[in-house]
PDB file of C-alpha atoms in Angstrom:
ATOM      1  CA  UNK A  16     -30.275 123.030 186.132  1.00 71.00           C
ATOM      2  CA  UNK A  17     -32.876 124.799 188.150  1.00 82.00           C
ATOM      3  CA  UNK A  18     -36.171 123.071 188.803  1.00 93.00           C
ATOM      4  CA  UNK A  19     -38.440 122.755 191.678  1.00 97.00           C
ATOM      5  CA  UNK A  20     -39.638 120.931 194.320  1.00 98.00           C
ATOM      6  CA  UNK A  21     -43.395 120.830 194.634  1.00 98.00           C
ATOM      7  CA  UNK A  22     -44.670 119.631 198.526  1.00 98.00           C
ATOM      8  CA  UNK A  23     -47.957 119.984 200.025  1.00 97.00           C
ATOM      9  CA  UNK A  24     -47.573 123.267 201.311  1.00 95.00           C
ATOM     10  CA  UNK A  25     -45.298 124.856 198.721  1.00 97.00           C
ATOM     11  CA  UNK A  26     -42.329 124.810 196.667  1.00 98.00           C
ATOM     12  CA  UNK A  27     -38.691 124.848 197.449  1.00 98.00           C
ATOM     13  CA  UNK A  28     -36.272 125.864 194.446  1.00 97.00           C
ATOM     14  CA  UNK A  29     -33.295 123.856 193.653  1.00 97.00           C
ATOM     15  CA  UNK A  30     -30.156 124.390 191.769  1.00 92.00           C
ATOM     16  CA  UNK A  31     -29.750 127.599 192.792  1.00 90.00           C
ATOM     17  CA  UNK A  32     -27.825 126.804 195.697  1.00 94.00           C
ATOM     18  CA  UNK A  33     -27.366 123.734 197.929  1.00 97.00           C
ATOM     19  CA  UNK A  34     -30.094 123.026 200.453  1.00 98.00           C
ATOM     20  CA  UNK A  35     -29.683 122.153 203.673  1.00 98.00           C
ATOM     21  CA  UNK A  36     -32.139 119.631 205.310  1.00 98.00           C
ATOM     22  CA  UNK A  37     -31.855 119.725 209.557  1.00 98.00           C
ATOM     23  CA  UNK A  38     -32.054 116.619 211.379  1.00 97.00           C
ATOM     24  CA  UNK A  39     -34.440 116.339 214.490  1.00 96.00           C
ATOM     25  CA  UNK A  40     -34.202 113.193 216.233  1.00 94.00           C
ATOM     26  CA  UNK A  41     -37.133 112.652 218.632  1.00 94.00           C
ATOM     27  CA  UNK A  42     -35.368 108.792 219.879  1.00 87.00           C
ATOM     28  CA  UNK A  43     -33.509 108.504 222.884  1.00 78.00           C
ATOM     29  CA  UNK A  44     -31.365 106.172 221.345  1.00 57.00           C
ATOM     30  CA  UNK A  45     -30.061 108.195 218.295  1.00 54.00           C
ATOM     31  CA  UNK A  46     -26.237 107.200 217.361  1.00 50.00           C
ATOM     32  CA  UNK A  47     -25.665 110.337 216.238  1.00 52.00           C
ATOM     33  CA  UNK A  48     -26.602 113.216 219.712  1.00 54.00           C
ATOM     34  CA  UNK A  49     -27.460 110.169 222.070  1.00 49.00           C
ATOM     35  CA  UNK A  50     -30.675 111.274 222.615  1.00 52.00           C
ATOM     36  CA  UNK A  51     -30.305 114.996 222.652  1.00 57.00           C
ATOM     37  CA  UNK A  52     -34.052 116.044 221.380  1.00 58.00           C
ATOM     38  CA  UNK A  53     -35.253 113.004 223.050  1.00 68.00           C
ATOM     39  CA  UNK A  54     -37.756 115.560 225.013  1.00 86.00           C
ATOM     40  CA  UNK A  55     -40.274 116.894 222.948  1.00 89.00           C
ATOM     41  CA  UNK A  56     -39.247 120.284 224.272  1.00 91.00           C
ATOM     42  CA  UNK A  57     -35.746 119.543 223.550  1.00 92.00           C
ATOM     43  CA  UNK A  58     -36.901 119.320 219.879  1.00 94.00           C
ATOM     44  CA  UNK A  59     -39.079 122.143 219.576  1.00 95.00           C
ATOM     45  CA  UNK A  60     -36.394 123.870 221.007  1.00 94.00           C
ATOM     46  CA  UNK A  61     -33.868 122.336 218.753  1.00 95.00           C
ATOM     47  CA  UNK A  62     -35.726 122.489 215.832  1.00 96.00           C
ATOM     48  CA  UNK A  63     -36.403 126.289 216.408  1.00 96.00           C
ATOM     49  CA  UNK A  64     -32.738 126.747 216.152  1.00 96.00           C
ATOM     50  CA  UNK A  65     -31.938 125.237 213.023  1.00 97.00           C
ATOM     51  CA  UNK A  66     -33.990 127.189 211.315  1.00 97.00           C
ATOM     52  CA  UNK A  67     -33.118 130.387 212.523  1.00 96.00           C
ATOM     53  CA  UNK A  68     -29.828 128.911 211.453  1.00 98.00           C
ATOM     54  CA  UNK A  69     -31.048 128.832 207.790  1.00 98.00           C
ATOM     55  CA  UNK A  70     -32.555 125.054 207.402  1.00 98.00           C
ATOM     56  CA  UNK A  71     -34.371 124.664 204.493  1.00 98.00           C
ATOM     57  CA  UNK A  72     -36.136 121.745 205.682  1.00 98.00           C
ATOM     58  CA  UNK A  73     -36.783 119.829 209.119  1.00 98.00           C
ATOM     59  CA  UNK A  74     -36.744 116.528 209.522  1.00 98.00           C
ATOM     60  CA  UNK A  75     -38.291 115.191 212.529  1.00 97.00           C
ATOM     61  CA  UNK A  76     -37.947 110.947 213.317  1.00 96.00           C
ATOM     62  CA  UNK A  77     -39.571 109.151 216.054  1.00 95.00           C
ATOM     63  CA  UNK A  78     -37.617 106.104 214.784  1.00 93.00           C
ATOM     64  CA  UNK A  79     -33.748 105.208 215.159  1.00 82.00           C
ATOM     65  CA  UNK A  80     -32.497 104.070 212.269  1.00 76.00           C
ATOM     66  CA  UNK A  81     -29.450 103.515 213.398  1.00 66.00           C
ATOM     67  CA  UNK A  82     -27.383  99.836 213.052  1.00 65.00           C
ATOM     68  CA  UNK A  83     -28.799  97.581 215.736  1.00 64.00           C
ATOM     69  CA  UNK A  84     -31.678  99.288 216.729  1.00 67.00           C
ATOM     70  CA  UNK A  85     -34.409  98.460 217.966  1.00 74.00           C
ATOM     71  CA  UNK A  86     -38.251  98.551 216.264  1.00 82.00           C
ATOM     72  CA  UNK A  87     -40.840 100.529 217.448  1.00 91.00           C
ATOM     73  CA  UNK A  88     -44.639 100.336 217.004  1.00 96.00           C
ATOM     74  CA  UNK A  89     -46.484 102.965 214.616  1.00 97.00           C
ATOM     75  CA  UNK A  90     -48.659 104.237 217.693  1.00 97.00           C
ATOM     76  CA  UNK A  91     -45.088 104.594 219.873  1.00 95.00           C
ATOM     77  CA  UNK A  92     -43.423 106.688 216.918  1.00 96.00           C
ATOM     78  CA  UNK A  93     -46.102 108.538 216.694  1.00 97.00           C
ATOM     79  CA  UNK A  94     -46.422 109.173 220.655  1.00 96.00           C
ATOM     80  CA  UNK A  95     -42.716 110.824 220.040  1.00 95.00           C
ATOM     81  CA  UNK A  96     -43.349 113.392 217.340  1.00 97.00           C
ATOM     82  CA  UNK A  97     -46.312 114.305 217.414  1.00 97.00           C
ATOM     83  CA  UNK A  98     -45.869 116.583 220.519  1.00 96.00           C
ATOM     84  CA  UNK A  99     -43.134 118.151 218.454  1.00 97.00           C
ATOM     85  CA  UNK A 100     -45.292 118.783 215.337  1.00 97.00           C
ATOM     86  CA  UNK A 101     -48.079 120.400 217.990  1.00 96.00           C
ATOM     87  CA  UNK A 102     -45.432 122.595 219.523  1.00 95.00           C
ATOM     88  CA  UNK A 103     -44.280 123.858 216.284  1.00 96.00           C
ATOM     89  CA  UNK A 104     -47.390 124.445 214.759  1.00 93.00           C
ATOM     90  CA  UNK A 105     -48.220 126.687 217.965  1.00 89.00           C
ATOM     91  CA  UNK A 106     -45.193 128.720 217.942  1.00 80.00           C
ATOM     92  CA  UNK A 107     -44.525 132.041 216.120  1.00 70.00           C
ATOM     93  CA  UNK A 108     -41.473 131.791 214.223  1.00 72.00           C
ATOM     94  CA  UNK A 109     -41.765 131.185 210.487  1.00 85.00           C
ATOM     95  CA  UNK A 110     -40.752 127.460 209.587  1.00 95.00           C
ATOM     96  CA  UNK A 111     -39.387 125.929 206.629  1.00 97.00           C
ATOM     97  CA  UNK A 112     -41.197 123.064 205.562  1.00 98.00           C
ATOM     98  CA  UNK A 113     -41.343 120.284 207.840  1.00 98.00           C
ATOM     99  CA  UNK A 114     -40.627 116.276 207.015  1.00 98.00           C
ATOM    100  CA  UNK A 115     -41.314 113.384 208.759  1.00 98.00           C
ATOM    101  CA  UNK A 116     -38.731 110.637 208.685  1.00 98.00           C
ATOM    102  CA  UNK A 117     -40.528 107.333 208.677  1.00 98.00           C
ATOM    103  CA  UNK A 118     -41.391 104.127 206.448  1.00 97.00           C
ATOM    104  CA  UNK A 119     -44.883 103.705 208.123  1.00 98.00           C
ATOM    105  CA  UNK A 120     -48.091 104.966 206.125  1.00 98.00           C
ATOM    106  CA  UNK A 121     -50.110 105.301 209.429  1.00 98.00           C
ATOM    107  CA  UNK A 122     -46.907 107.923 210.722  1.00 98.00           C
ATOM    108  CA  UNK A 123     -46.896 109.147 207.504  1.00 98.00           C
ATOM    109  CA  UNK A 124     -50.473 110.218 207.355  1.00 98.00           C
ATOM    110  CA  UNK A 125     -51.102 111.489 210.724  1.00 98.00           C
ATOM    111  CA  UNK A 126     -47.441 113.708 210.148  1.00 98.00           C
ATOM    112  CA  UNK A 127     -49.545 114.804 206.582  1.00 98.00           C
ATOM    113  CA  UNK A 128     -52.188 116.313 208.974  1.00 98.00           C
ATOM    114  CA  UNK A 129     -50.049 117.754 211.964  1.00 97.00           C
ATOM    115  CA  UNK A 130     -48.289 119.790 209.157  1.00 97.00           C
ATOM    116  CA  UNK A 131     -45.925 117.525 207.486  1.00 98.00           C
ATOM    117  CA  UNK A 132     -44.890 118.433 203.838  1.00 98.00           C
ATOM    118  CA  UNK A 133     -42.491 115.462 202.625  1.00 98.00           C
ATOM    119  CA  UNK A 134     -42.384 111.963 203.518  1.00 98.00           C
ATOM    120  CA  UNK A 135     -38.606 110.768 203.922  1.00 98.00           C
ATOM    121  CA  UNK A 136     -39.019 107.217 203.807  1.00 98.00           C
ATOM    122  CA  UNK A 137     -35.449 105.241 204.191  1.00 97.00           C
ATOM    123  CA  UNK A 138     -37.099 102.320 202.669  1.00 98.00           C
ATOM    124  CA  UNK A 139     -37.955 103.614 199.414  1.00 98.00           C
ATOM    125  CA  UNK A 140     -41.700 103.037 199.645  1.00 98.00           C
ATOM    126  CA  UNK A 141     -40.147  99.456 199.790  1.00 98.00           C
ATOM    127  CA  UNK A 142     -41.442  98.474 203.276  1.00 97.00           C
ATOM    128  CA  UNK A 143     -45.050  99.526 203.710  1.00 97.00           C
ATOM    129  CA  UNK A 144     -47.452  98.944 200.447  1.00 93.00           C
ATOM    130  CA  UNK A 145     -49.503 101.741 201.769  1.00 98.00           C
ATOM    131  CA  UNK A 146     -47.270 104.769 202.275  1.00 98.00           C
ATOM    132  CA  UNK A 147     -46.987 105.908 198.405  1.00 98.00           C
ATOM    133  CA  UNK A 148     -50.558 106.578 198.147  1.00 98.00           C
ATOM    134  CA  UNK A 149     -50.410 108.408 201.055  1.00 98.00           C
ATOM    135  CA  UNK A 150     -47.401 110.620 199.749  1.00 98.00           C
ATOM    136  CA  UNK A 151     -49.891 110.732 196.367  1.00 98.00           C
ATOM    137  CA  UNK A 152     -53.241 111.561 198.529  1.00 98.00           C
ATOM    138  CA  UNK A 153     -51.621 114.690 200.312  1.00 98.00           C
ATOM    139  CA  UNK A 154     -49.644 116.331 197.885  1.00 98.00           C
ATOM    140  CA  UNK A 155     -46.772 115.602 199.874  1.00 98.00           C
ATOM    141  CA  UNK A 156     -43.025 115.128 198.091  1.00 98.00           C
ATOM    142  CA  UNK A 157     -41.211 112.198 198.490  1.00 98.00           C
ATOM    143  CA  UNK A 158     -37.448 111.164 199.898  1.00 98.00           C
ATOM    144  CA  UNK A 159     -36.783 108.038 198.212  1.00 98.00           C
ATOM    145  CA  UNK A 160     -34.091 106.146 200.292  1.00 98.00           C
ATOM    146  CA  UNK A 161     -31.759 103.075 199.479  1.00 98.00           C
ATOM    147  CA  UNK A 162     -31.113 101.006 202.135  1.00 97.00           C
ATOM    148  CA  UNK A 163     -30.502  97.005 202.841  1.00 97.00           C
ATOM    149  CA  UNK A 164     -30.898  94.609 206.019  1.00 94.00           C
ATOM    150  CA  UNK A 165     -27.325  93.943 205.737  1.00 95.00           C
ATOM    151  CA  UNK A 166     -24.346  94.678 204.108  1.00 97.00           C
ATOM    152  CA  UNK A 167     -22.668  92.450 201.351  1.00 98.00           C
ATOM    153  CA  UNK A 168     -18.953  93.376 200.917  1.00 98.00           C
ATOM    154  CA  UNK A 169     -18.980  91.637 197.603  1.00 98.00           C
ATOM    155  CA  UNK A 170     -21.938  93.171 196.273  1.00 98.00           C
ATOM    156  CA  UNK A 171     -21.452  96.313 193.336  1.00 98.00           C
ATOM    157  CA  UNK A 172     -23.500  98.947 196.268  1.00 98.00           C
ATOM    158  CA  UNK A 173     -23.265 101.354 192.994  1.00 98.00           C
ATOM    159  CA  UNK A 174     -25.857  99.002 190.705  1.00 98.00           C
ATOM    160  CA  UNK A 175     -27.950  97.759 193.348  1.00 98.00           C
ATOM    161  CA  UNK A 176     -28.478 101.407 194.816  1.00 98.00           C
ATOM    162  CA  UNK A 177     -29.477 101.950 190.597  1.00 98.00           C
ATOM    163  CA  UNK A 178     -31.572  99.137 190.375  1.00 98.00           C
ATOM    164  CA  UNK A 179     -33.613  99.802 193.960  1.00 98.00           C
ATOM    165  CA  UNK A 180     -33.953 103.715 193.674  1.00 98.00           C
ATOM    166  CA  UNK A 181     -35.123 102.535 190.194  1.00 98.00           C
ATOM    167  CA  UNK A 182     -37.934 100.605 191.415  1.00 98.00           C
ATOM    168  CA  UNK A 183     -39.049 102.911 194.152  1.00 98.00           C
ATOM    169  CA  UNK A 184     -39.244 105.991 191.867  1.00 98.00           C
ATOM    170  CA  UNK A 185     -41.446 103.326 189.811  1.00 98.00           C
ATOM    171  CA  UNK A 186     -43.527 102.377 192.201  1.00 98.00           C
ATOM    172  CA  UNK A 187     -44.016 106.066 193.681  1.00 98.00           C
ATOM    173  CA  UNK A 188     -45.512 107.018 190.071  1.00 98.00           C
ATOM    174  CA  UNK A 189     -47.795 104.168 190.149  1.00 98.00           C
ATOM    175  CA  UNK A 190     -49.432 104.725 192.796  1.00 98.00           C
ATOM    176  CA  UNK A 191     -50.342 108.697 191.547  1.00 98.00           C
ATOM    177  CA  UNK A 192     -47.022 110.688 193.223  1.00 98.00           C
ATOM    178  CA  UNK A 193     -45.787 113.355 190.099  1.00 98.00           C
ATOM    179  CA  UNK A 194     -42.365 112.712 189.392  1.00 98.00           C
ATOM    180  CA  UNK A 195     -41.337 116.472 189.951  1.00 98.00           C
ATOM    181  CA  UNK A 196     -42.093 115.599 193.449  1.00 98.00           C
ATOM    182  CA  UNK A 197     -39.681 112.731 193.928  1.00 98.00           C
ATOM    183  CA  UNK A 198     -36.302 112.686 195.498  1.00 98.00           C
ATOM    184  CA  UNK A 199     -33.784 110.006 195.606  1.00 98.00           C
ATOM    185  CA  UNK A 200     -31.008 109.846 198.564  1.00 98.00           C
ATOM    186  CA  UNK A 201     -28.142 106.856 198.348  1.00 98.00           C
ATOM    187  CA  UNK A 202     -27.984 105.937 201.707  1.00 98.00           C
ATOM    188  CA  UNK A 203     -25.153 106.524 202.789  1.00 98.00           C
ATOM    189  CA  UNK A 204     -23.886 103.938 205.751  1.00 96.00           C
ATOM    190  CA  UNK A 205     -27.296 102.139 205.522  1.00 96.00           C
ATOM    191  CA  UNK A 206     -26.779  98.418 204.964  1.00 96.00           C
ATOM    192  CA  UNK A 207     -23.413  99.186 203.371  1.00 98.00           C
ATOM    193  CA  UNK A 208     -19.432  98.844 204.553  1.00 98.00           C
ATOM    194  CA  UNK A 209     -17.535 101.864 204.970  1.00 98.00           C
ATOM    195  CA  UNK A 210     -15.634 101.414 201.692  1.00 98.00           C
ATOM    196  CA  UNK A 211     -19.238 101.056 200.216  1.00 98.00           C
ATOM    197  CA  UNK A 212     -20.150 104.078 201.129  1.00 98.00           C
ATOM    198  CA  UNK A 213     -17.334 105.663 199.755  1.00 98.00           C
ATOM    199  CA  UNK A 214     -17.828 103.808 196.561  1.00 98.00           C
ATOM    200  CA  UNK A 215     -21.524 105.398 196.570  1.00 98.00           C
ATOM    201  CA  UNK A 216     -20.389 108.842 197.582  1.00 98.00           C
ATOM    202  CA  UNK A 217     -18.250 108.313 194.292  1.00 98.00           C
ATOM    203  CA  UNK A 218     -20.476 107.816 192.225  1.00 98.00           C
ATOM    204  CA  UNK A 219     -23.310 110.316 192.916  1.00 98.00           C
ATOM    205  CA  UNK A 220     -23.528 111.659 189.261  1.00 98.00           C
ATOM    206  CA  UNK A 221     -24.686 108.102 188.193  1.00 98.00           C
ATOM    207  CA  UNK A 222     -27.195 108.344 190.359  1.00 98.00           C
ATOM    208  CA  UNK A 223     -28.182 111.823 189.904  1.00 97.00           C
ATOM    209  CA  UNK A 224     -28.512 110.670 186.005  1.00 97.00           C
ATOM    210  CA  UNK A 225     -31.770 108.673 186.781  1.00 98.00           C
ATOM    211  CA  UNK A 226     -33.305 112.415 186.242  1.00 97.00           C
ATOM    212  CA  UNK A 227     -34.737 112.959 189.722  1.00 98.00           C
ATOM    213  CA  UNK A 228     -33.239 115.523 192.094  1.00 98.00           C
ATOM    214  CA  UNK A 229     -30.407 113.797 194.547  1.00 98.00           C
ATOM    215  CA  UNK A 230     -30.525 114.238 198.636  1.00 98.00           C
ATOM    216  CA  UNK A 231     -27.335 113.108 200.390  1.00 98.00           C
ATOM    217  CA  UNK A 232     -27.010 112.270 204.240  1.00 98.00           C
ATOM    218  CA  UNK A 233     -23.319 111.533 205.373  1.00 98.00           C
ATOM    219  CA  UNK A 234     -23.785 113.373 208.536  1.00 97.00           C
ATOM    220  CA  UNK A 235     -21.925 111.836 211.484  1.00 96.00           C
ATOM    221  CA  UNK A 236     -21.759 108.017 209.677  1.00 96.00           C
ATOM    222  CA  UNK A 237     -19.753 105.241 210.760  1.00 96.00           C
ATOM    223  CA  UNK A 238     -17.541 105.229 207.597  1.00 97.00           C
ATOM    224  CA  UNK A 239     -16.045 108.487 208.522  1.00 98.00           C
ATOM    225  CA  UNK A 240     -14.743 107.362 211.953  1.00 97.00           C
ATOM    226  CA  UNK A 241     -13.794 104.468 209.963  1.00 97.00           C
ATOM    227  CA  UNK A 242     -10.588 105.844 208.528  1.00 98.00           C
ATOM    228  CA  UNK A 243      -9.219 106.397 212.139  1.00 98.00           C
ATOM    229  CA  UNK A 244      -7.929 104.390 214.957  1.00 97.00           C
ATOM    230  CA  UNK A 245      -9.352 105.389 217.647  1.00 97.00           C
ATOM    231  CA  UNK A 246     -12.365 106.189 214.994  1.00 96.00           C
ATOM    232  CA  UNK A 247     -14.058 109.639 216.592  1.00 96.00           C
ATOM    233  CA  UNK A 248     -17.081 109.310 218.252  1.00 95.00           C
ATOM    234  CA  UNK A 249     -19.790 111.119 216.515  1.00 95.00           C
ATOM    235  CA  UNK A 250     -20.139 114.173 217.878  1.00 94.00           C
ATOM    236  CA  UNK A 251     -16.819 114.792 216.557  1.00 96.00           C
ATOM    237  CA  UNK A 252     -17.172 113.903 212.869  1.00 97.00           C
ATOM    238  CA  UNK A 253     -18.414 117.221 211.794  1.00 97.00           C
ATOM    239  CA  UNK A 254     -15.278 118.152 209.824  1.00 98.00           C
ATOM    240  CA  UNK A 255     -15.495 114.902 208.026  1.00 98.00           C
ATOM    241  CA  UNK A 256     -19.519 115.565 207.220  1.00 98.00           C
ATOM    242  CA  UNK A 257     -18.812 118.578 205.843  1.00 98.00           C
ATOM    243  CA  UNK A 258     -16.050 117.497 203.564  1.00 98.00           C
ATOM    244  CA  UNK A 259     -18.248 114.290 202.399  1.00 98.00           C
ATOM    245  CA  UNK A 260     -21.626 116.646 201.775  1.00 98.00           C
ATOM    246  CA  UNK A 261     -18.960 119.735 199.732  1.00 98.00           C
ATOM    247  CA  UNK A 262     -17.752 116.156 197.588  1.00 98.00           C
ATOM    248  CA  UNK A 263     -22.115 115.498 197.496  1.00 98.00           C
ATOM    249  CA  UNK A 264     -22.886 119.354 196.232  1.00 98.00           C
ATOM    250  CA  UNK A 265     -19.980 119.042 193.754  1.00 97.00           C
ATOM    251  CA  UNK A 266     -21.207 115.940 192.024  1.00 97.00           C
ATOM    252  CA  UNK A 267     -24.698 117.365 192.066  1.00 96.00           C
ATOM    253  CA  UNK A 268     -26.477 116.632 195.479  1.00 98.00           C
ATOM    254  CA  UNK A 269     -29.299 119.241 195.729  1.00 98.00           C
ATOM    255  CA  UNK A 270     -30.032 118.586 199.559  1.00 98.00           C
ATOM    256  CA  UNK A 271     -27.332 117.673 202.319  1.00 98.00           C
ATOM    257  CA  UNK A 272     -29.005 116.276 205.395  1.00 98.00           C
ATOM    258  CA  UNK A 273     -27.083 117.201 208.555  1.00 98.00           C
ATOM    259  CA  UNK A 274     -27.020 117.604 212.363  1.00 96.00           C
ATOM    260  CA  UNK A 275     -24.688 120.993 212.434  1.00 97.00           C
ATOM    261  CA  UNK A 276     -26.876 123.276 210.400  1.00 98.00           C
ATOM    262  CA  UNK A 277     -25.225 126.538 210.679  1.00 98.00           C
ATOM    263  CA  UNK A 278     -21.764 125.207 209.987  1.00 98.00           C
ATOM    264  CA  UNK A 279     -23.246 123.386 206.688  1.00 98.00           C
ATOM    265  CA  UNK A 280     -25.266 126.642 205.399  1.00 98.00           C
ATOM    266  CA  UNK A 281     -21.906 128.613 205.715  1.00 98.00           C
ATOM    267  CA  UNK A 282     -19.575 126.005 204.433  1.00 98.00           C
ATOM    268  CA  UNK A 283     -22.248 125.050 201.214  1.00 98.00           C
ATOM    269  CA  UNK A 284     -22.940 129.178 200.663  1.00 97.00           C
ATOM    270  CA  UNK A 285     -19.121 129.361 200.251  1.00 97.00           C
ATOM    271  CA  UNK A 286     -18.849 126.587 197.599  1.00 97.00           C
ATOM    272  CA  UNK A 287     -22.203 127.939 195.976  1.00 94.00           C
ATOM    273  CA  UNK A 288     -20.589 131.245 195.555  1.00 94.00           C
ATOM    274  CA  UNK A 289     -17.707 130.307 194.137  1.00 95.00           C
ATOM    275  CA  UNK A 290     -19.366 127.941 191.709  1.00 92.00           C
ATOM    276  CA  UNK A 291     -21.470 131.233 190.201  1.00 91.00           C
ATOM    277  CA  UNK A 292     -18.173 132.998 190.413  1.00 94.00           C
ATOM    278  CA  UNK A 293     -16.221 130.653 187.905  1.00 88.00           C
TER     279      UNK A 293
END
C-alpha cells in the first residue's frame, strides 16, 4: 500500500520501495563504529557520504544508546550535534531529510530549528512529557520506538512491544501529532534477549497491523553476534544486518535503519525489484 510520510519540510513516499534511513552517530562511545563520527567533521563528512550513497533519511544522535551507557545532559547532546546540523545546513549538496535521534524535548526542539524534520525518539514519547508537543508544534514526523530498562526473558516481547507502541501512538495524537505522521520501530536489541529479538523480528506483520507505517533497526545488534562463538564484533555483522532488514522489508518494514548505506540501498533495490517483478 502506498501512502506518505508527511515531515516538516516535505514528504517522503512509502511503499514504493524500501527506504533506507543512515545512521550518524555524533558519541564517542557508539557500540556500533566506536566513535567513528565522534568529530563533528567526521560526521559532516560521513553524513555527506551516505547520502550520495542514496539515504533517504539521516539520522544524527548525540546520545549512545547503547547497553551500559552512560547519560548525558540535554545541553551536552546538544553541544555534539549541533555543529553537525550547522555544517550541513552550510554545505551545497542536496540532503535528504534530516532526523534527530533523541528522547529530550529541549534536543528535540533546538534540532526542529537547526533543520531537523523527524524526531526519532527510542522512548516512544514515553520518557519526556514534553517532546510530543514539540513533534506536534513543528510539523515534524515522529519515530515511535519500543524499548525497556531491562530485559525479562520470561516476558511475551511480542505483546508488550503491542501494548507500548500502542500507547505511544496514543499519546502522540493527543497531544496534536496527525497520525499520517507517525512511525512505529520494534526495537530491536533494546531491553530485549537475543532470542527476543528474534521473536520480534518474527513477528513484524503484527506489528505493522496497528495501521501505522513500520521502521526497523537491526543494524550491527548484539543478537546477531549472538548466534556465534566467538560472536563478531560489530563492524563485522553487516552480512547478518542485511539478511535481518531483507526478513524486515519482506514482512512489511517501510524504513531499515543502518550503518552500511550503500550496501543496504543495493541489496533492498534488488528485493524491491523483484517484488514488482512477481
Amino acid at each position: 500500500m502506498s501512502r506518505t510520510l508527511p515531515h516538516r519540510t516535505g514528504a517522503l513516499s512509502l511503499g514504493g520501495r524500501t527506504l533506507v534511513m543512515g545512521v550518524v552517530n555524533v558519541t564517542p562511545d557508539s557500540f556500533s563504529d566506536g566513535g567513528l563520527h565522534a568529530a563533528p567533521r567526521d560526521a559532516v563528512a560521513g553524513a555527506l557520504r551516505m547520502a550520495a550513497e542514496g539515504a533517504d533519511i539521516l539520522d544524527i544522535g548525540g546520545e549512545s544508546t547503547r547497553p551500559g551507557h552512560v547519560a548525558v545532559a540535554a545541553e551536552d547532546e546538544w553541544a555534539r550535534v549541533a555543529p553537525v546540523f550547522d555544517g550541513l545546513a552550510r554545505g551545497r549538496a542536496a540532503l535528504p531529510p534530516l532526523s534527530i535521534d533523541t528522547w529530550k524535548s529541549t534536543v528535540a526542539r533546538r534540532a526542529m530549528a537547526a533543520g531537523a524534520s523527524i524526531v526519532n525518539d527510542v522512548w516512544g514519547f514515553q520518557r519526556d512529557p514534553d517532546i510530543a508537543s514539540v513533534v506536534a508544534e513543528t510539523g515534524a514526523a515522529a519515530i515511535l520506538m519500543h524499548n525497556r530498562e531491562r530485559a525479562d526473558p520470561d516476558l511475551d516481547i511480542v505483546d508488550d512491544i503491542l501494548r507500548f507502541l500502542d500507547r505511544s501512538a496514543r499519546l502522540a495524537v493527543a497531544a496534536g501529532v496527525p497520525q499520517d505522521r507517525i512511525v512505529l520501530d520494534p526495537g530491536i536489541g533494546f531491553g530485549k534477549t537475543p532470542e527476543q529479538s528474534f521473536q520480534a523480528l518474527a513477528s513484524l506483520r503484527r506489528l505493522k497491523a496497528l495501521g501505522f507505517p513500520v521502521l526497523l533497526g537491526a543494524s550491527r545488534k548484539h543478537f546477531i553476534g549472538s548466534l556465534f562463538d566467538p560472536p563478531p564484533p560489530p563492524l563485522e555483522r553487516g552480512p547478518g544486518t542485511i539478511a535481518a532488514h531483507v526478513h524486515g522489508a519482506l514482512q512489511g518494514a517501510d524504513i531499515v535503519r543502518a550503518h552500511d548505506v550503500a550496501a543496504h540501498v543495493q541489496a533492498l533495490s534488488v528485493l524491491d525489484a523483484i517484488r514488482r517483478a512477481a
